[in-house]
Every structure is written in C-alpha cells, then in structure tokens.
Amino acid sequence: MFNLPWLVFSLVVTLASFSFCEGDYVSYDSNAIIINGERRVILSGSMHYPRSTEAMWPDLIQKAKDGGLDAIETYIFWDRHEPQRRKYDFSGRLDFIKFFQLIQDAGLYVVMRIGPYVCAEWNYGGFPLWLHNMPGIQFRTDNQVYKNEMQTFTTKIVNMCKQAKLFASQGGPIILAQIENEYGNVMTPYGNAGKAYINWCAQMAESLDIGIPWIMCQQSDAPQPIINTCNGFYCDYGFSPNNPKSPKMFTENWVGWFKKWGDKDPYRSAEDVAFSVARFFQSGGVFNNYYMYHGGTNFGRTSGGPFITTSYDYNAPLDEYGNLNQPKWGHLKQLHASIKMGEKILTNSTHSDQKISSFITLTKFSNPTTGERFCFLSNTDNKNDATIDLQADGKYFVPAWSVSILDSCNKEVFNTAKINSQTSMFVKVQNKKENAQFSWVWAPEPMRDTLQGKGTFKANLLLEQKGTTVDFSDYLWYMTNIDSNTTSSLQNVTLQVNTKGHMLHAFVNRRYIGSQWRNNGQSFVFEKPILIKPGTNTITLLSATVGLKNYDAFYDTVPTGIDGGPIYLIGDGNVTIDLSSNLWSYKVGLNGEMKQLYNPVFSQRTNWRAINQKSIGRRMTWYKTSFKTPPGTDPVTLDMQGMGKGQAWVNGQSIGRFWPSFIAGNDSCSTTCDYRGAYNPSKCVENCGNPSQRWYHIPRSFLSDDTNTLVLFEEIGGNPQQVSVQTITIGTICGNANEGSTLELSCQGGHIISEIQFASYGNPEGKCGSFKQGSWDVINSAILVEKICIGMESCSIDVSAKSFGLGDVTNLSARLAIQALCSKN
Ligand SMILES: *[C@@H]1O[C@H](CO)[C@@H](O)[C@H](O)[C@H]1NC(C)=O
Ligand SMILES: *[C@@H]1O[C@H](CO)[C@@H](O)[C@H](O)[C@H]1NC(C)=O
Ligand SMILES: *[C@@H]1O[C@H](CO)[C@@H](O)[C@H](O)[C@H]1NC(C)=O
Ligand SMILES: *[C@@H]1O[C@H](CO)[C@@H](O)[C@H](O)[C@H]1NC(C)=O
Ligand SMILES: *[C@@H]1O[C@H](CO)[C@@H](O)[C@H](O)[C@H]1NC(C)=O
Ligand SMILES: *[C@@H]1O[C@H](CO)[C@@H](O)[C@H](O)[C@H]1NC(C)=O
C-alpha cells in the first residue's frame, strides 16, 4: 500500500541521518499521528511473538496487512527473555528483533509495549520469578530494587532496538512505545508511592531518548509528554486524553475475550467490533488497536492465571491457527478501507456532532478551506432501526446499534451491521491414513523418593510455592513424618490441609488419599480421613500451580501452594495437632521432568511398557507414542479427548498444559447471538457442556519431516486411546450480499470451491449452514454461481438483477446467498 513512500522515506533517512535530529519522524496532534510529515489515522493489531512461531510470522503479518492494518502491536515478555537474572534468551520465537524486521519488510509499523509489566493473561504478568525473590523488592511501586531491575531490562530492550535501527527515528518501523501497563486501574492502593513510581516511569522512559512518542494506557494522570490511551470494549465515550494536544488512542479494543479452564468459548460479533471502532473514529479517535488481532497459543507453561487456558484464540480476526476468522476479518478489512477513504479529512479538519434524535448522531468532519466532508451516522439504540433523511445528502437505513460511514457525507460506503464478507467454517480432519491408531507406551511417574518423604531440602514451615519453585515447575512436593506416639491422643484421624491452591494431591504412607481443586484456582480446604499406623507415618502432598496470577494491585504477592497452611490432624472431639511447623521436606518438580521423559533423547533411558487396562485412567502417568507428520500445509492439532489434566510435548517441545476433562458449564449458550447492545464476555458464549479446551495446536515447525514423538504427562487420570492428530481445513463457506454489491468467496491455502450447496438470488432466509429459499428467487441461481466459482480458489459475483438474467429491473431488497464447499485441489 505505501511501499513507495516507504522506500523514499528510507532513502531520506539514510541520506539525512546525520542532519536530522531525533523525533522528527513521528509526532502528533489531537487530529493525527504524523509520520514523516504525513497525517495519519493508524489501524493496528496485537500479535504476541511468543504466542506463534517464527515460521508462522510472515503469514500472520501478511494477513494483517491484507486485512488493512498499518501497524502490529506487541508486548515484550521479560520472563521469557531473562529467565535467570542477567541470562538472556532472544532465540527462536523470542527473537522479537526478527519479528520487527519482518513487519518492516511487509511495510507495516510496530507499536512496542515494553511494559515490562504486561498482564496479557501471561504467567505472572510477564515478570520473571527470580525478581519476586530479590531481597527488599516491591513490584510496581517506588522501590529501588524493583526500579533498578525494570530500568536495566527496559534499557536493554531499547538498546537492542537502537542497535538494529528499529525506531522510526532511525528509519525503523517502531512508531510508538509503551511504558508500564494499565497502572491507573490499580494505582490507588499504592498511594503516594504509586504516584511517585509513575512519574519515575515517565522520566526513565523519556531519558532513553528513542525519538518517538511514549504512551501509557489507562493512565489518566500520565506525566507529560506521555500520551495516555484507552483499553476496553468501547472507548468512544468517557475517555479523552489528559492533554488536549494528544491524539485519542485506543490501545486495546478487545475483539473477544480470553478463556479460563472451565469457561465457554467467547464470541464477540463482527458487527459489534466494527461498531466500537467506527464509534471511536466518529468521536475523534486517531489510533485503534485490536487486542488481539492474532491471539495464538500459550505454549509451555506461559499461560497466566490462575487457570488461563493454553489456547489464547481470543475470538480474534486471525484464529489460534492463523486462519482467517470470517466474517470478522473481512468485515473489519472493509471497515478499514472505508475509514482510510476519509483519512485526509479526518486528520485535517474540525468535527461537529448533530444530534438527530436521542440515539441518532451525525458527525461531520469538514475542512472549511477545501470544503471536503466525511461523515459518521450512528444509531446507538440497541433495539430500533432507523431511516434517516439527510435531504440533499440522501436517505439512509441505519440498523439498531450500527454506524454508517458516509464518504463526502452523501454516500454510504460501510455500515457496521451490514456484513458482506463471507463466513468460513473450519473442519477438523482426522489424519487416518498416516495415523490410524497410535500405539502407546507408558511409564509411571517415579515417586518412590517422595512417597517415602525424601526431598532435597527441609524447613520447619510450610513454604509459599512460586517463591520456592521459582517457576522451574508447576509442582512442589511437601512431605513430613509423624510418629504414631504423637497422635495417640487422636481417634478417627482426619488430615486437613488449608492451601492457597491451585491443586492438591495427597498421599499417606504411600497410599493416594485424594485430590482437590477449586474453580478459578481459588484457595480451599482439603479434608480426608486417614489411617495412622504404629511407628512412623509419612504424609506426602503434591501441590500444583496452573498459571500464576497476572493482574490486580499487589497481585505479585498473592500466595500459591500450601504457604503456612495450616495443616492439621483432627481427631474425634476436635482434638487437633498442628503440623504446620513440623520438619517438612521439599522437592521441586517431578522426577519425570528432571529426567526429561518428554525429551525423545532422554526418554530412551526409561523403561516404557505397552499400555494395558491397568495403565488407563492412572494418575501420575507418562504416555508416549509416535505419529507421522500429516502431509500438506493445513495447521495441525491434537484432539485430547479422553485425557484428564497435564502437559503435552511434541519432539520435546511443550505445546502447553491440557485439561480436556474440565467441562464448560452448559447453562448460558443460545443458538442465536444478538449483536445489538453493549458486549460483555458472558454474552453470546459458545461450546456449553463441552471440554473448555479439547484441541491443542501443534505448530508445523515443531514437526519433523516424517515421524514425531508425542509425550503426555497425565496428572489425574485419562485415556490416551482416543487422542488423535488432526488437521484443520476450510470446509463450508458462505456469502451473503445485497443488490448492487459484489459477493466474494474464497477458500484459503490452495483449496478450491468444489460444490455449490446452496445459491439463491431473491429473498433467501436463514444463515450459513441453514439457508433456505425465501418466497421468491431466480430459478437456477446456482447454475450461474457454479459457472463462475467451481474449480476456483476464489470468485466474485455482481449481485444484480442483470447478472441473474432479469434485465435492468433493480430490486433493492433482493440479495444473494451462497453456501459452498472447499476441497483440496
Ligand atoms: C490541511 O488543510 C489545509 C486547508 O484547511 C490545507 O491548506 C493543508 O494543505 C492541509 N494539510 C494536509 C496535510 O493535507
Ligand atoms: C516418639 O517416638 C520417637 C521415635 O519413634 C521418639 O524419637 C520421640 O521422642 C517420641 N515422642 C514422644 C512424644 O514420645
Ligand atoms: C470413631 O471411633 C470410635 C471409637 O473410638 C468408633 O466407635 C466410631 O465408629 C468411629 N467413627 C467413625 C466415623 O469411624
Ligand atoms: C469441631 O469443629 C468444627 C469447626 O470448628 C465445629 O463445626 C464442630 O461443631 C466441632 N465439633 C465438636 C464435636 O466440637
Ligand atoms: C448441564 O450440566 C448439569 C451439571 O453439570 C447437568 O446436571 C445437566 O444434565 C446438564 N444439562 C444438559 C442439557 O446437558
Ligand atoms: C423484490 O423483492 C421482494 C422481496 O425481497 C419481492 O417480494 C418482490 O417480489 C421483488 N420484486 C420483483 C419485481 O422482483
């Protein structure tokens, strides 16, 4: 789109890099972000580089560009980059410099949100766990230990970008940078120290001298010249920057929502996302970023929590696998094109609202000198459609909860509720030819030592978990011995464990006695009767975390694990023995993790046996199999139906935690979703009564050319025999367009339209998957459609009476609906 200007721009920078002072290339006022002198509105989308793979980046970036974005926004993930203090990792999918360079190569900009607190439903909000253990540290406040570390990391990232010449002030793609993140939301409890901290953040950031503007989101008191920006489902009302000279920016337009274990699938309609964006630009917005544009996957143990799922699909325009989520992607693409039609006027004019009725507003952007005009006509009523007569400027049908964009204020080029983009439905194909039936082997998690109470260190107290494991593992063993003489005063003994979560498994004298957890990873009390035998008795408790908390004031101090307990033995009559300050033995992690049973190289050393009835449904069990790489390029997914909870690895790389036995509630899904009215994450949910996450993405770059090793660690008991490798392929596509428009259909990735399952030009009813002929249509509508589309990867049809052989009798209420099938070429 702006390849040419970019080239010229780069040339200018190269020639002039000695004579231009920094900051010349990106500036702003209340109407525009000004890049190299050009007044712009910016459309941006979030993609987090560690949530996909290097191999996926070019395609994701291209699809963002094709979708009409100008910029890609990402956080920087401190915990991944500095897993141990001053030991850095920028390899593989952590190579953000390469990610930025690819974005630049595609001609897009970067918005870099360093944080380094990122929230992001990411483990511990992106903070490394070693930071938590630094003496005297307090996070996100006026604390010298913390500030030193934050400054060191931020400076390192900035210097890496400078070295690679990535800031726009150096000819690079980064046009904006963010420091801290949504601090204003939680600032009050930090008191004066919080205020001092945010001032320090601003000074520290400015001192890094990057030559582009800094932003802070949700920070209504952002110190100047930092721009404060808005996050939410809507930012058209109730928000304006705290400096009248700042542009109005929407850093996180939540296109959907994240998912926790046990949650249903979130769904935010394309109509409502488009409504939010259009309303934002109508209200003078200059920058809109979709959070997320591609959500992706929380590989390994990177998901935050507690209880954030491995999938971070977010119902984004590009789905977890990188496929176009249609109609959302296409509808927003058309919206972007319509907004860009008005870019020159939006960025260089004054605007005024004309309230036509309590719900109807006409907003006119006009340049008095040139006379150019651009309008938004909105209907915020969530029930009633409206027909608005603008007299000389025309008459417009504006559905409830929608915005019409009027080029020159007299021609509708887009309405947020009128969808002309195709719907795509993906199907999962079991890879039968290569992977008909897996043959599984299994090995028990070696627990001899821990069941005997043998750990690697001891303490006379119940330790907090995350500070002890330092995120080396989800698992921490707590073990103690008690002699029967100390419990002789008790009858009918019950073990009571008070834990902060997230999950507990208990064993007494090597026997399993029970497991427990609570929704959302909350704290709970575990209570089970136990048998005390004469002599020494061993209590072994395995505590597991499922993603560390990532949000709230002081969230970093919220304890995990048994942390102080108390742990009691309780007998009849409430006679109680407190074990909390016993001598406890500890061990971090599972022996299987230590021995790397998930790693094909080291797993050879273990004695794996063929599975049998006894090994199915077994707790604390490792399973292993091999599978062939499915041919082609379609994304690969693992159907984990039948499994309980644990973690999965392919060729030694973790594809994340699994928990398909966690079923989403079945109480609030409905077959219809009314896009009208304010969205919230429980609106229009899907997938009730099913596993909250059944399928797990295996990136193709994790696969070998031929045979792969799949290893599962099962914590609570499952059956691997139903597990299968599948590919995700486009199946049914539907199009639906009104008289006078063009209906476009496209199969992705080398697939072709092989069958027209439904086509009707007239007044068809229903929706994709259940279209029906209406009261009238052109007989044999399908013949024309077949002629144009069969055998093609994509096709387009003019929706007009003429195309369908009716001559020139335009019927404004006619429309064309098509349902087609895509197949491999
Ligand atoms: C903005 O509009 C004024 C007239 O009001 C015009 O002179 C100027 O060239 C315009 N600027 C840009 C960057 O288009
Ligand atoms: C209980 O028995 C252990 C040895 O089995 C001994 O060391 C301990 O002192 C005894 N405690 C009491 C209270 O008798
Ligand atoms: C508890 O112990 C008493 C004997 O002391 C016995 O009569 C009773 O049945 C026991 N209760 C339970 C619930 O086992
Ligand atoms: C034991 O304690 C529990 C909880 O404090 C209480 O509900 C119960 O009534 C007590 N039972 C006896 C026999 O004292
Ligand atoms: C919904 O879930 C509840 C509790 O899990 C269950 O009792 C009920 O039978 C389910 N209803 C349907 C229709 O599946
Ligand atoms: C125009 O379309 C409407 C319904 O969509 C239909 O009832 C009417 O018969 C059509 N008119 C003509 C002239 O085809």
Tab-separated table of N, CA, C and O in Angstrom, residues 35 181 227 372 693 736:
chain	number	residue	atom	x	y	z
A	35	ILE	N	3.525	10.944	10.651
A	35	ILE	CA	4.711	10.126	10.398
A	35	ILE	C	5.398	10.673	9.159
A	35	ILE	O	4.813	10.671	8.070
A	181	ASN	N	1.779	-0.451	32.223
A	181	ASN	CA	0.626	-1.035	31.549
A	181	ASN	C	-0.582	-1.032	32.481
A	181	ASN	O	-0.553	-1.710	33.509
A	227	ILE	N	1.566	10.082	26.328
A	227	ILE	CA	0.160	10.084	25.899
A	227	ILE	C	-0.579	8.999	26.664
A	227	ILE	O	-0.142	7.845	26.674
A	372	GLU	N	-14.025	19.741	1.760
A	372	GLU	CA	-14.185	18.285	1.799
A	372	GLU	C	-14.914	17.871	3.076
A	372	GLU	O	-14.698	18.453	4.140
A	693	GLN	N	-11.302	-26.832	26.626
A	693	GLN	CA	-10.342	-26.891	25.513
A	693	GLN	C	-10.032	-28.338	25.174
A	693	GLN	O	-9.367	-29.038	25.933
A	736	ASN	N	-23.129	-13.708	1.409
A	736	ASN	CA	-24.463	-13.154	1.549
A	736	ASN	C	-24.320	-11.667	1.245
A	736	ASN	O	-23.639	-10.958	1.973
